[in-house]
Short mmCIF file of C-alpha atoms and ligand atoms in Angstrom, two decimals:
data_model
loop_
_atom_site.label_atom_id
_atom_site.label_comp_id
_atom_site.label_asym_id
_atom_site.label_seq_id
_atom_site.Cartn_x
_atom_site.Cartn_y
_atom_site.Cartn_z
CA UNK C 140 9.02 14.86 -11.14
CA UNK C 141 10.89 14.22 -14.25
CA UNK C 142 14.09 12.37 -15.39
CA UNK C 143 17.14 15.35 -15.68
CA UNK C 144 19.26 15.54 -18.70
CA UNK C 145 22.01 14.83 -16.73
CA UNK C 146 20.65 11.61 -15.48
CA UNK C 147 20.54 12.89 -12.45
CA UNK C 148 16.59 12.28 -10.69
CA UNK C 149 15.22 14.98 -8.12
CA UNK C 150 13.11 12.69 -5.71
CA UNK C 151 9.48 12.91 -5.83
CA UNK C 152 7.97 14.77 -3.97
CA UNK C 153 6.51 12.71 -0.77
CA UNK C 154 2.69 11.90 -0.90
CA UNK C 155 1.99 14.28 2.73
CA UNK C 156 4.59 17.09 2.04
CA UNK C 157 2.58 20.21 2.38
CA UNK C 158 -0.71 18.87 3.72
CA UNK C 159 -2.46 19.85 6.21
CA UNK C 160 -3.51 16.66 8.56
CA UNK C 161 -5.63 17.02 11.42
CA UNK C 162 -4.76 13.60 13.83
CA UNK C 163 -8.02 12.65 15.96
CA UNK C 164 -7.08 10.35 19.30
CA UNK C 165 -9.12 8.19 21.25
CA UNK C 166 -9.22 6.51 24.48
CA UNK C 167 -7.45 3.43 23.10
CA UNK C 168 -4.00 2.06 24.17
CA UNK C 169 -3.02 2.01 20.35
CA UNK C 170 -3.03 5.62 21.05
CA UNK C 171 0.82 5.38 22.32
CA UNK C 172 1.71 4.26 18.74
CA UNK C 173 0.32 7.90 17.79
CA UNK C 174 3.79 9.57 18.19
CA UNK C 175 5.94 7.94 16.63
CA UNK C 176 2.82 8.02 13.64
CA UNK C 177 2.91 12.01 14.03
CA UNK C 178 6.68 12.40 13.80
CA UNK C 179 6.62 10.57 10.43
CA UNK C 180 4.34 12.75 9.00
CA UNK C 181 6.06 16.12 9.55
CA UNK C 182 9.23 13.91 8.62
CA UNK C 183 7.49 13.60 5.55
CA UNK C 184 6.87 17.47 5.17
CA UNK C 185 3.08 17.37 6.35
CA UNK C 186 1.75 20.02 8.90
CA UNK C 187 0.17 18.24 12.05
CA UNK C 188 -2.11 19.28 14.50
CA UNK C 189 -3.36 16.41 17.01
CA UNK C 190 -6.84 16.78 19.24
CA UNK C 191 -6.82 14.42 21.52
CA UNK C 192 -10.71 12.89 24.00
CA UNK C 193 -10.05 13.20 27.54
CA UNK C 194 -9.71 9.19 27.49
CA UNK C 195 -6.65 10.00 24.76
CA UNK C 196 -5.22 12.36 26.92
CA UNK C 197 -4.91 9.80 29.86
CA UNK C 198 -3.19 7.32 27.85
CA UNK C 199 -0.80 9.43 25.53
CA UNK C 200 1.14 12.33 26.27
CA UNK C 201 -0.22 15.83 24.83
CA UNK C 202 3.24 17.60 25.29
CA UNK C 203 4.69 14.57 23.37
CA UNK C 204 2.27 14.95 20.70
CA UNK C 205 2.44 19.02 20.85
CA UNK C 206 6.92 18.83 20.59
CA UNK C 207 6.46 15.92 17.68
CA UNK C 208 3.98 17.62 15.42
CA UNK C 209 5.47 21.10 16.05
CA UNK C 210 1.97 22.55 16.81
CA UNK C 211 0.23 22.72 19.88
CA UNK C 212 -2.23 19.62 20.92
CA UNK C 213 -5.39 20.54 21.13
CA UNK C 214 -7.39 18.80 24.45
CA UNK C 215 -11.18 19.87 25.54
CA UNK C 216 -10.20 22.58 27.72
CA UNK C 217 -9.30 24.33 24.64
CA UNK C 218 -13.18 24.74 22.97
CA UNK C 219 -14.13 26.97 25.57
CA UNK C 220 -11.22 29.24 25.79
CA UNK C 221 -11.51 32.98 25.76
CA UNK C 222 -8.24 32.79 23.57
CA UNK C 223 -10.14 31.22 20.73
CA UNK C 224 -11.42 33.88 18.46
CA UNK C 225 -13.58 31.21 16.67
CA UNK C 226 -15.12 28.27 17.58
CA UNK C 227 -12.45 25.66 17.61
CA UNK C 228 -14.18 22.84 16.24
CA UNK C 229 -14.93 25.04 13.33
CA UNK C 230 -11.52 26.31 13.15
CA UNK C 231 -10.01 22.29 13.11
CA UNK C 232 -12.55 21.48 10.76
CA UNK C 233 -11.91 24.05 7.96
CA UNK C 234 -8.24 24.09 8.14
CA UNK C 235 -7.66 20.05 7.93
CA UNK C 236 -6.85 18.94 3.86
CA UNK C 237 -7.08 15.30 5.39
CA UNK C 238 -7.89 13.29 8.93
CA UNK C 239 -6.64 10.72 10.40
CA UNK C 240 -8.74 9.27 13.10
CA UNK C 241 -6.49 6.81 15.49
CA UNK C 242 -6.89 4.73 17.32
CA UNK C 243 -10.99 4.95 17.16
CA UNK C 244 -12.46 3.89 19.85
CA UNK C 245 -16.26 2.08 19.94
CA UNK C 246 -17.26 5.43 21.98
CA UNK C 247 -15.76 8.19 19.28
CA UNK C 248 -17.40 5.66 16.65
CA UNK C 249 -21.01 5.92 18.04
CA UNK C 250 -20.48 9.09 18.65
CA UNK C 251 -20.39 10.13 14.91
CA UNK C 252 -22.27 7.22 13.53
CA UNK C 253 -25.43 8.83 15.78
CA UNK C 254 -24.07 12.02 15.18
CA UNK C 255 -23.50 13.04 18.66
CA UNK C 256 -20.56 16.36 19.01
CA UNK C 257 -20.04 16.19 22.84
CA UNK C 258 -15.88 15.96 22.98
CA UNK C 259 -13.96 18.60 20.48
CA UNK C 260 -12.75 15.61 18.99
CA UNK C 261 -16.21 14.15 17.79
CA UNK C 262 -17.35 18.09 17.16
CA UNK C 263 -14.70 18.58 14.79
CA UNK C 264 -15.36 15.50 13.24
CA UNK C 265 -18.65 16.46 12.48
CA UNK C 266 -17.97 19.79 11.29
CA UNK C 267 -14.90 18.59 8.67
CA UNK C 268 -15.37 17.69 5.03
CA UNK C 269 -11.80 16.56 4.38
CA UNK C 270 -11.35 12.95 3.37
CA UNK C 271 -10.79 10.70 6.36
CA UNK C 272 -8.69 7.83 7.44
CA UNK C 273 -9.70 5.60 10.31
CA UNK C 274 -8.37 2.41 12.07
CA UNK C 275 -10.16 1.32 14.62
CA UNK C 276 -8.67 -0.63 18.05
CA UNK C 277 -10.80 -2.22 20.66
CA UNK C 278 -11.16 -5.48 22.88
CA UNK C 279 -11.95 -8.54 20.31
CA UNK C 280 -15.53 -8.89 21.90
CA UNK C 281 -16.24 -5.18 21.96
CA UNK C 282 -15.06 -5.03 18.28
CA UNK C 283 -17.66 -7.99 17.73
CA UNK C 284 -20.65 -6.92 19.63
CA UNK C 285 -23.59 -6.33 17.52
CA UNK C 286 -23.65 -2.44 18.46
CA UNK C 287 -19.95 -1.85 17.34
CA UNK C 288 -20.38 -4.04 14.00
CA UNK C 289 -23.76 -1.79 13.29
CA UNK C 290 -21.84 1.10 13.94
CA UNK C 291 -18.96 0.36 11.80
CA UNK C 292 -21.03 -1.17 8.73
CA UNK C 293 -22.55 2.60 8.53
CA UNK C 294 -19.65 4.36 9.21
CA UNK C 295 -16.64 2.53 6.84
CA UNK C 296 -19.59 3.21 3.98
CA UNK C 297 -19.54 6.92 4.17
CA UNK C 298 -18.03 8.10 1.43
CA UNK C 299 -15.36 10.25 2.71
CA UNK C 300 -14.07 7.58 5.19
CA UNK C 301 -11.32 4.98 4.27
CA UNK C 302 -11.62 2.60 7.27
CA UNK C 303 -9.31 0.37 8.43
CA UNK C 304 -10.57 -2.89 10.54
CA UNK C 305 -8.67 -3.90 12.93
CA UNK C 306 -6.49 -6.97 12.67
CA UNK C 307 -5.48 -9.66 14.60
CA UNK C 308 -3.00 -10.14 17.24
CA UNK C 309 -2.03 -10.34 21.07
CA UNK C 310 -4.16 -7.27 22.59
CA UNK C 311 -3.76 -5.18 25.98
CA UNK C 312 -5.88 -7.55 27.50
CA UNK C 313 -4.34 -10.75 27.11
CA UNK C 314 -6.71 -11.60 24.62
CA UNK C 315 -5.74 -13.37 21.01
CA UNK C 316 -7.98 -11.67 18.38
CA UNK C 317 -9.17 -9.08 16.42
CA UNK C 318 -8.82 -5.93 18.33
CA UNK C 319 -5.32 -4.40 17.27
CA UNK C 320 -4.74 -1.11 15.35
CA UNK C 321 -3.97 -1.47 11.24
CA UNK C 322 0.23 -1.54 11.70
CA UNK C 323 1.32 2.05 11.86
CA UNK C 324 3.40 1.31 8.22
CA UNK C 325 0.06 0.47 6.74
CA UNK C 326 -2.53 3.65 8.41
CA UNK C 327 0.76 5.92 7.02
CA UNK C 328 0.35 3.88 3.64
CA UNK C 329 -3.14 4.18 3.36
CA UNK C 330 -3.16 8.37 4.54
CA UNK C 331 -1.13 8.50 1.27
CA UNK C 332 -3.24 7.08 -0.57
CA UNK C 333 -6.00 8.82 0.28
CA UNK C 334 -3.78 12.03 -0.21
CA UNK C 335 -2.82 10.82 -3.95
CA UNK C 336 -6.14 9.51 -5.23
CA UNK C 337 -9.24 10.33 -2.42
CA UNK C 338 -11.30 7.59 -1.38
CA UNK C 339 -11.64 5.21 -4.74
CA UNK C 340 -13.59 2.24 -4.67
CA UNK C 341 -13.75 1.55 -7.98
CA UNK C 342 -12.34 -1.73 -7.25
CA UNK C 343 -15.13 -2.69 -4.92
CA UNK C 344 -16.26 -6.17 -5.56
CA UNK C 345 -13.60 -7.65 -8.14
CA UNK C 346 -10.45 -9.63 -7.33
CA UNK C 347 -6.91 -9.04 -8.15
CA UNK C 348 -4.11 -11.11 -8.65
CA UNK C 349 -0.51 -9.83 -8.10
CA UNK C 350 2.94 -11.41 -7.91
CA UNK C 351 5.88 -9.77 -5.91
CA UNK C 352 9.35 -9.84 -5.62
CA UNK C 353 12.15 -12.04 -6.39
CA UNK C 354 12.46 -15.87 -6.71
CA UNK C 355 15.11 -17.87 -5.31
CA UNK C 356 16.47 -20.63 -7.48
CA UNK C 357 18.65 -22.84 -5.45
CA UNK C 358 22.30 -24.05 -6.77
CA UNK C 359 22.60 -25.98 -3.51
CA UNK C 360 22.07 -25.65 0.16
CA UNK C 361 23.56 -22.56 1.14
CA UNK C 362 23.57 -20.84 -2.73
CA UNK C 363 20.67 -19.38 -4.97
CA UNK C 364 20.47 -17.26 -7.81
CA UNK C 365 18.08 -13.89 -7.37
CA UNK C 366 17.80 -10.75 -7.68
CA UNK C 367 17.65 -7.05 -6.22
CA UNK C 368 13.86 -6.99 -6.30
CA UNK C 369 12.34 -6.01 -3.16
CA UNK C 370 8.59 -6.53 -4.08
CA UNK C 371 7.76 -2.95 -2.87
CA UNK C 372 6.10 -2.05 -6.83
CA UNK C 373 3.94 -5.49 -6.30
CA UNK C 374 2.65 -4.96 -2.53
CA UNK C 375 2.03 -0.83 -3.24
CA UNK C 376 -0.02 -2.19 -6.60
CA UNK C 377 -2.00 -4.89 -3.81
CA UNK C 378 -2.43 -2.79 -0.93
CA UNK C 379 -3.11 0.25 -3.23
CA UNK C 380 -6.11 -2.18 -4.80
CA UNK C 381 -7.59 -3.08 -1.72
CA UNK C 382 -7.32 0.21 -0.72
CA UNK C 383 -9.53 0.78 -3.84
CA UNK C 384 -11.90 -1.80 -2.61
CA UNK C 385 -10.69 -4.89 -3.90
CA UNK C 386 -10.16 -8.36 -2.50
CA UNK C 387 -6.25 -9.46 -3.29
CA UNK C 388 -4.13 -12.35 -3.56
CA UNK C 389 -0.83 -11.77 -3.21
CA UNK C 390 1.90 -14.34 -3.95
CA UNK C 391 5.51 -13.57 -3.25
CA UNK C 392 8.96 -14.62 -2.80
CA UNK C 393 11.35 -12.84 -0.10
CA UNK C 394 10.16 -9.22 0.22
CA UNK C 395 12.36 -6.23 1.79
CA UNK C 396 9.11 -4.29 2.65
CA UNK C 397 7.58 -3.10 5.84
CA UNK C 398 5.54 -6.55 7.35
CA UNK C 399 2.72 -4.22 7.91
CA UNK C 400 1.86 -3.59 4.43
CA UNK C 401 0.91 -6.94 3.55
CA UNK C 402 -2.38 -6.81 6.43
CA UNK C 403 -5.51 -7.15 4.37
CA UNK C 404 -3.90 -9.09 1.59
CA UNK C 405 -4.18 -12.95 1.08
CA UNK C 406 -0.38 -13.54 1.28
CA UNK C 407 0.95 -16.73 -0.57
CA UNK C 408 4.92 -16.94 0.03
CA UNK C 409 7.13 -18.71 -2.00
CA UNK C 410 10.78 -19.44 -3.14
CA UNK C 411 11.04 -20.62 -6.02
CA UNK C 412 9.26 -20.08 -9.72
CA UNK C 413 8.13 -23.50 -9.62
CA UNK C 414 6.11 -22.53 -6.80
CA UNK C 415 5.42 -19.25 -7.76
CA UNK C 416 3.62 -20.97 -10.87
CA UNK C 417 1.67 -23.44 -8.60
CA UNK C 418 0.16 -20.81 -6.69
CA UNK C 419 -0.58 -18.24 -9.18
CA UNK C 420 -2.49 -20.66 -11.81
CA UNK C 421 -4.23 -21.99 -8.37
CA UNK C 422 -5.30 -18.42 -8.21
CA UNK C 423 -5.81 -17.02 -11.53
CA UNK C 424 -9.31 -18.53 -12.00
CA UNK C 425 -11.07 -16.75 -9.48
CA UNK C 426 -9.35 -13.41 -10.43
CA UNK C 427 -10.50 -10.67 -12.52
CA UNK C 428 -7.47 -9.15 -13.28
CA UNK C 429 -3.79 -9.84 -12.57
CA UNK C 430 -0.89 -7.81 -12.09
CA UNK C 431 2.41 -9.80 -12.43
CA UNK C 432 5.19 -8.12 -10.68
CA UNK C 433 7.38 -10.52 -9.46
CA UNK C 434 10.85 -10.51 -10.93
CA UNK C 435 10.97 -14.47 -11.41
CA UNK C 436 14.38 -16.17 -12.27
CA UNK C 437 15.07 -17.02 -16.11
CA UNK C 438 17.20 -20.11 -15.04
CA UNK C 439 17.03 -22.47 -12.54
CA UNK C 440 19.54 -25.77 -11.78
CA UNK C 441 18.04 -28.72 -13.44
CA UNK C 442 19.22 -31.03 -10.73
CA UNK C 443 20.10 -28.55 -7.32
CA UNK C 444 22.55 -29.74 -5.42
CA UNK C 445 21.93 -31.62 -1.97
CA UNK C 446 25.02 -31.05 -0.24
CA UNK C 447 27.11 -27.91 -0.11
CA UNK C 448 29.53 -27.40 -2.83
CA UNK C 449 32.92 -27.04 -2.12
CA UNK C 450 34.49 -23.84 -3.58
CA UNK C 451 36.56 -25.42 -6.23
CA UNK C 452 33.83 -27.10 -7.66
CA UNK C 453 31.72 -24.16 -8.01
CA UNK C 454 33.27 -23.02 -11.54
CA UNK C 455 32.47 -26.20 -13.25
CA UNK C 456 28.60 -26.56 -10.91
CA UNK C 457 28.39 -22.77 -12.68
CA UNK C 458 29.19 -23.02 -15.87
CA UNK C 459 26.70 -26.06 -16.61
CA UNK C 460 23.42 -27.63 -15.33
CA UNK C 461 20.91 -25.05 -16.05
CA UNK C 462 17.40 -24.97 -17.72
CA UNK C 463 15.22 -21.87 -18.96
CA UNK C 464 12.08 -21.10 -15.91
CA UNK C 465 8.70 -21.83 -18.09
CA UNK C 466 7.06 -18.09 -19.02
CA UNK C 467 4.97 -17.58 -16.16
CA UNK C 468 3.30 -14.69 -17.52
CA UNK C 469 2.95 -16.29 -21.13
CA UNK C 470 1.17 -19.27 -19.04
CA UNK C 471 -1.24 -17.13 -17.46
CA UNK C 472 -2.21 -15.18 -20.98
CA UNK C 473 -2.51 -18.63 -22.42
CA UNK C 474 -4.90 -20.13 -19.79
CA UNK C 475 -6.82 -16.48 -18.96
CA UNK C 476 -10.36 -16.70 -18.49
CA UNK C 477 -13.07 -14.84 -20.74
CA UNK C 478 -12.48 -10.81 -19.15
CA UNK C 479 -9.47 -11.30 -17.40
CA UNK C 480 -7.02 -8.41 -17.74
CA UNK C 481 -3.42 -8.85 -17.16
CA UNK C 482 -0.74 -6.63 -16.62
CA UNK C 483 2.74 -7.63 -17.28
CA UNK C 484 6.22 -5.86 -16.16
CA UNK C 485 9.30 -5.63 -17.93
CA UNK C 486 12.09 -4.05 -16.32
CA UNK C 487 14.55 -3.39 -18.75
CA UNK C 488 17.98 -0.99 -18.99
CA UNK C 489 19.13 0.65 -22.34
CA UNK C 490 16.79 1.05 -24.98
CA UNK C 491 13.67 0.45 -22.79
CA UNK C 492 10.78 0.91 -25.40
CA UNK C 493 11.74 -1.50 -28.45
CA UNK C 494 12.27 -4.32 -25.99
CA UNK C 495 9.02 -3.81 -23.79
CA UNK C 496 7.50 -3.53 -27.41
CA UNK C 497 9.08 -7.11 -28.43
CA UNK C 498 7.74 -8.66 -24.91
CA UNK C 499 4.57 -7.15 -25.16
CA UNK C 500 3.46 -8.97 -28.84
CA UNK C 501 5.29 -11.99 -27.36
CA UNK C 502 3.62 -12.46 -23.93
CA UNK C 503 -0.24 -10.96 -25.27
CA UNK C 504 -1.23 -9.49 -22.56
CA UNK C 505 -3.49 -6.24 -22.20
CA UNK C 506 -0.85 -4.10 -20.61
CA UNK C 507 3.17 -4.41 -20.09
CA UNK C 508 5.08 -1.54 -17.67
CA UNK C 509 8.08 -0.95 -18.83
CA UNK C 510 10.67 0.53 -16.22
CA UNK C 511 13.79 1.16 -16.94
CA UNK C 512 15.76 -0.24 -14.10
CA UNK C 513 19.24 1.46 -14.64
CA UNK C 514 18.11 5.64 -14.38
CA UNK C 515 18.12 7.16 -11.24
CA UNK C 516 15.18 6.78 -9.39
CA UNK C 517 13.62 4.10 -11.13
CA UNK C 518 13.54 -0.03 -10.28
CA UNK C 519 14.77 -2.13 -8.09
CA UNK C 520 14.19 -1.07 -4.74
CA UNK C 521 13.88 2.66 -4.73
CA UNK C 522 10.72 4.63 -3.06
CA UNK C 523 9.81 6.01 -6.98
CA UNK C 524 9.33 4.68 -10.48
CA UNK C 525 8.35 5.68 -14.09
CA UNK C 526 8.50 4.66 -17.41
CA UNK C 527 6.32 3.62 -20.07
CA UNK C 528 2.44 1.69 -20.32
CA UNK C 529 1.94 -0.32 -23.51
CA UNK C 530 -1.44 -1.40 -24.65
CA UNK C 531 -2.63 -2.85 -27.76
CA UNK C 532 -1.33 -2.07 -31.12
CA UNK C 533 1.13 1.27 -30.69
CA UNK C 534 -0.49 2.26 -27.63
CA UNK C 535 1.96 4.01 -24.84
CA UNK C 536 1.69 6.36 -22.43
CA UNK C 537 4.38 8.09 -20.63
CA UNK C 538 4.38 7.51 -16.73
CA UNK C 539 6.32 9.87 -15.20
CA UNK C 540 8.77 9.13 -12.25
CA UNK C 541 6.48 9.41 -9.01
CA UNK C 542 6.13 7.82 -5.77
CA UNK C 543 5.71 4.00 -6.35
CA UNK C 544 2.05 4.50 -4.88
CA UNK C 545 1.28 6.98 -7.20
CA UNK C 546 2.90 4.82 -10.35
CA UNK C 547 0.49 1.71 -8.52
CA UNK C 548 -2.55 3.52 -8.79
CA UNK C 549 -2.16 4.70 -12.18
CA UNK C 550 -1.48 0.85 -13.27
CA UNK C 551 -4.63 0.04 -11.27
CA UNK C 552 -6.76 2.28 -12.98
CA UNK C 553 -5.39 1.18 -16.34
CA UNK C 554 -6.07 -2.59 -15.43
CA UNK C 555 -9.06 -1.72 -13.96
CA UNK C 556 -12.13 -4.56 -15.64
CA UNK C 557 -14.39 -2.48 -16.96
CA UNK C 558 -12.77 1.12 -17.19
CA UNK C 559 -9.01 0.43 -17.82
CA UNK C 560 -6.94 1.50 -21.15
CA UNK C 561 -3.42 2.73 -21.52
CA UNK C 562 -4.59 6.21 -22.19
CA UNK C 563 -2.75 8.12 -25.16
CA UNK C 564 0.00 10.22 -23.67
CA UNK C 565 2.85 9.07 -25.90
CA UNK C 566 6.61 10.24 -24.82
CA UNK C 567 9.45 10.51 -22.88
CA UNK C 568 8.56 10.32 -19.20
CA UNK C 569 10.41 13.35 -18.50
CA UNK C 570 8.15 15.03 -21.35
CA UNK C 571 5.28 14.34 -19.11
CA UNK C 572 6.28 14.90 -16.04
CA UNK C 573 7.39 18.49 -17.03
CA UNK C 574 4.09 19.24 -19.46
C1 FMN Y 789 -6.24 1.33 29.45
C2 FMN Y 789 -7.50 1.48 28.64
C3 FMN Y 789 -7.49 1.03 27.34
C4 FMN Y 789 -8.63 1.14 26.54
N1 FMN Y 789 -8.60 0.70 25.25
C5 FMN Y 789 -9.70 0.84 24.49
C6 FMN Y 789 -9.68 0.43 23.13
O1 FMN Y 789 -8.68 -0.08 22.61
N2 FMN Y 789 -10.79 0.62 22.39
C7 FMN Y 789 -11.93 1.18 22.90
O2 FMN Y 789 -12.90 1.32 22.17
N3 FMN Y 789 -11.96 1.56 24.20
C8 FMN Y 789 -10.89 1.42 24.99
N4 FMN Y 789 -10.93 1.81 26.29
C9 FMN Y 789 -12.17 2.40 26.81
C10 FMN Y 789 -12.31 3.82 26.37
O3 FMN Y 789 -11.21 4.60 26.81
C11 FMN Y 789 -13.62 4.39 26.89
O4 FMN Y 789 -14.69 3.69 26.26
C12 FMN Y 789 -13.76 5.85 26.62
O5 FMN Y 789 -15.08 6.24 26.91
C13 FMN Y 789 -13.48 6.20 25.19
O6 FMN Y 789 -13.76 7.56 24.98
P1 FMN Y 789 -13.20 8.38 23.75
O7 FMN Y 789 -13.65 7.69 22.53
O8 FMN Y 789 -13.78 9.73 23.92
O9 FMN Y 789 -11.72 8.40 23.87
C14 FMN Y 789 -9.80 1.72 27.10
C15 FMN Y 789 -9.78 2.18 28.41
C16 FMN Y 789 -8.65 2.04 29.17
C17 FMN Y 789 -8.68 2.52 30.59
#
């Protein structure tokens, strides 16, 4: 996708448009989240066909699931049908790009940890080499009996499975616990990301730092300077790098982004830059690389206000009474232990690359993304992004507009420890993107 000479931007294309996803149901009571799940995807351009265990079948509708996926649902009845010309399990298994498995139950587990094929579901599953996305739901003490834990340590290592734990919450049962399928925003997240990369885990074992959204700087109690930032670049780079593998703190102010993207992360929240600073030099010592996102506040009042100020005072309040936020990022370059990469943003308008140039040699970090915040489809907000990765001396590489999950996981493999660089693909954006 490329920046028009008219300044016009054709979307992206979504992450599932055009894939072929095979959805696997168990006999879980997260399964009635499945079609609402389905309908996004073929919202999103993906072809769907469901399969569903008997158990599933109780629990969810198959003619819902057959009208939203615009396929038929397949059911065990269906394997031994004269209709079939081949074996359906076969059939599934060789036409699905990618699988998602949900809700997985501590039965359809077992079944393919021991390699048991006795339901078309757990047949299929056998027989498929696509890349496969599974979040498991289940009663907390189920989920924590020795059998199920086994059973999961051996499956979520196979290398074509991304698996999602479950998380906690209120369950079916009453109980309080672990039990509850990964948030339907995140499973959808994470089937794109295993459409746009494959299973990474390059990030397995290190620790990432990233900041997120806006700050709020108060002027008095019911006034604050901001911004339109709505933390969705920082969260996709977090999630995207535990995705990958990675254990992630994430500290943010006020985020406009689904709540169920920020499961798995260590979530710090904040206002206000002040405490955005406490929090992320708190961090930065245990991380191996940080990302700083956030879009922190330049000013802030030296004294806020602790009553409300009346309108006619605001001129005067406005026009005096500010000091400059200290240079967060500057502060975490300065005080960096020995290895630590960091990745800096700079969302600029106009001339993009001189001034990301400028910030770069004065903030030293490793990396600076510059996006320029006033083309279409790029910035604040927005479900894309592109622009430009600096690196040491005149390094630059051209990142061309994308989904904002894709853009994340090209940052992440630039900041990656060991294996990160810029890379060399100098350029216009739109260049790229067309080349
Ligand atoms: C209402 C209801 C809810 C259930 N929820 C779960 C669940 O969340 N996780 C699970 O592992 N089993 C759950 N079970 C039990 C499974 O349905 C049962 O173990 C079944 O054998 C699973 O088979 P399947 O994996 O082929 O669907 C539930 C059963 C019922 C009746």
């Amino acid at each position: 996708m490329a920046f028009r000479a008219d300044g016009a931007a054709a979307a992206p294309a979504a992450p599932l448009a055009g894939r072929r996803i095979l959805v696997g149901i168990s006999g879980s009571i997260a399964a009635v989240k499945l079609p609402l799940l389905v309908s996004a995807l073929v919202q999103q351009g993906a072809e769907v066909r469901c399969v569903l265990t008997p158990s599933a079948a109780r629990l969810v509708s198959p003619e819902a699931l057959a009208c939203l996926s615009r396929n038929p649902c397949h059911l065990d009845a269906d394997q031994w049908s004269h209709r079939e010309p081949r074996p359906l399990h076969i059939a599934l298994a060789e036409w699905a790009e990618l699988v998602l498995l949900a809700p997985l139950t501590a039965t359809t587990l077992a079944r393919w940890v021991h390699g048991l094929g006795d339901t078309l579901l757990a047949s299929t599953l056998l027989a498929c080499e696509a890349p496969v996305l599974a979040a498991a739901a289940m009663n907390t003490s189920m989920w924590d009996s020795l059998p199920v834990q086994r059973n999961w340590k051996v499956f979520s290592r196979l290398p074509s499975v991304l698996a999602l734990a479950p998380t906690a919450g209120l369950l079916a049962c009453d109980r309080q616990g672990a039990g509850r399928m990964a948030d339907p925003d995140l499973v959808l997240l994470a089937l794109e990301s295993l459409a746009l990369v494959g299973n990474q885990r390059d990030w397995q074992g290190l620790r990432l730092l990233v900041s997120a959204g806006p700050t709020r700087e108060p002027l008095d109690p019911a006034r604050c300077l901001t911004n339109p930032s709505t933390g969705r670049m920082g969260v996709l780079l977090a999630q995207a790098a535990r995705l990958r593998g990675a254990r992630v703190d994430l500290v943010h102010g006020p985020l406009s982004v689904p709540p169920g993207w920020l499961e798995g992360l260590a979530c710090s929240p904040v206002q206000t830059a002040a405490e955005m600073q406490a929090a992320l030099l708190e961090r930065q010592p245990r991380a191996d690389a940080v990302a700083m996102a956030a879009a922190v506040a330049d000013h802030r009042r030296a004294r806020p206000t602790a009553t409300k100020l009346q309108k006619l005072d605001l001129e005067r309040a406005l026009s005096q009474g500010w000091e400059a936020v200290p240079d967060l990022l500057a502060q975490l370059v300065e005080r960096r232990p020995a290895g630590q990469r960091i990745l800096g943003f700079a969302a600029q308008s106009g001339d993009v690359l001189p001034l990301a140039r400028a910030k770069l040699a004065r903030k030293g970090c490793d990396l600076l993304f510059a996006n320029p915040i006033d083309r279409p489809g790029c910035g604040f907000g927005g479900l894309s992004n592109g622009g430009w990765l600096l690196g040491p001396g005149d390094q630059v590489s051209a990142l061309a507009q994308a989904h904002k999950l894709a853009i994340a996981h090209q940052l992440l493999t630039a900041l990656h420890p060991t294996r990160g660089g810029p890379g060399r693909s100098p350029g216009d954006p739109a260049q790229a993107a067309s080349g």
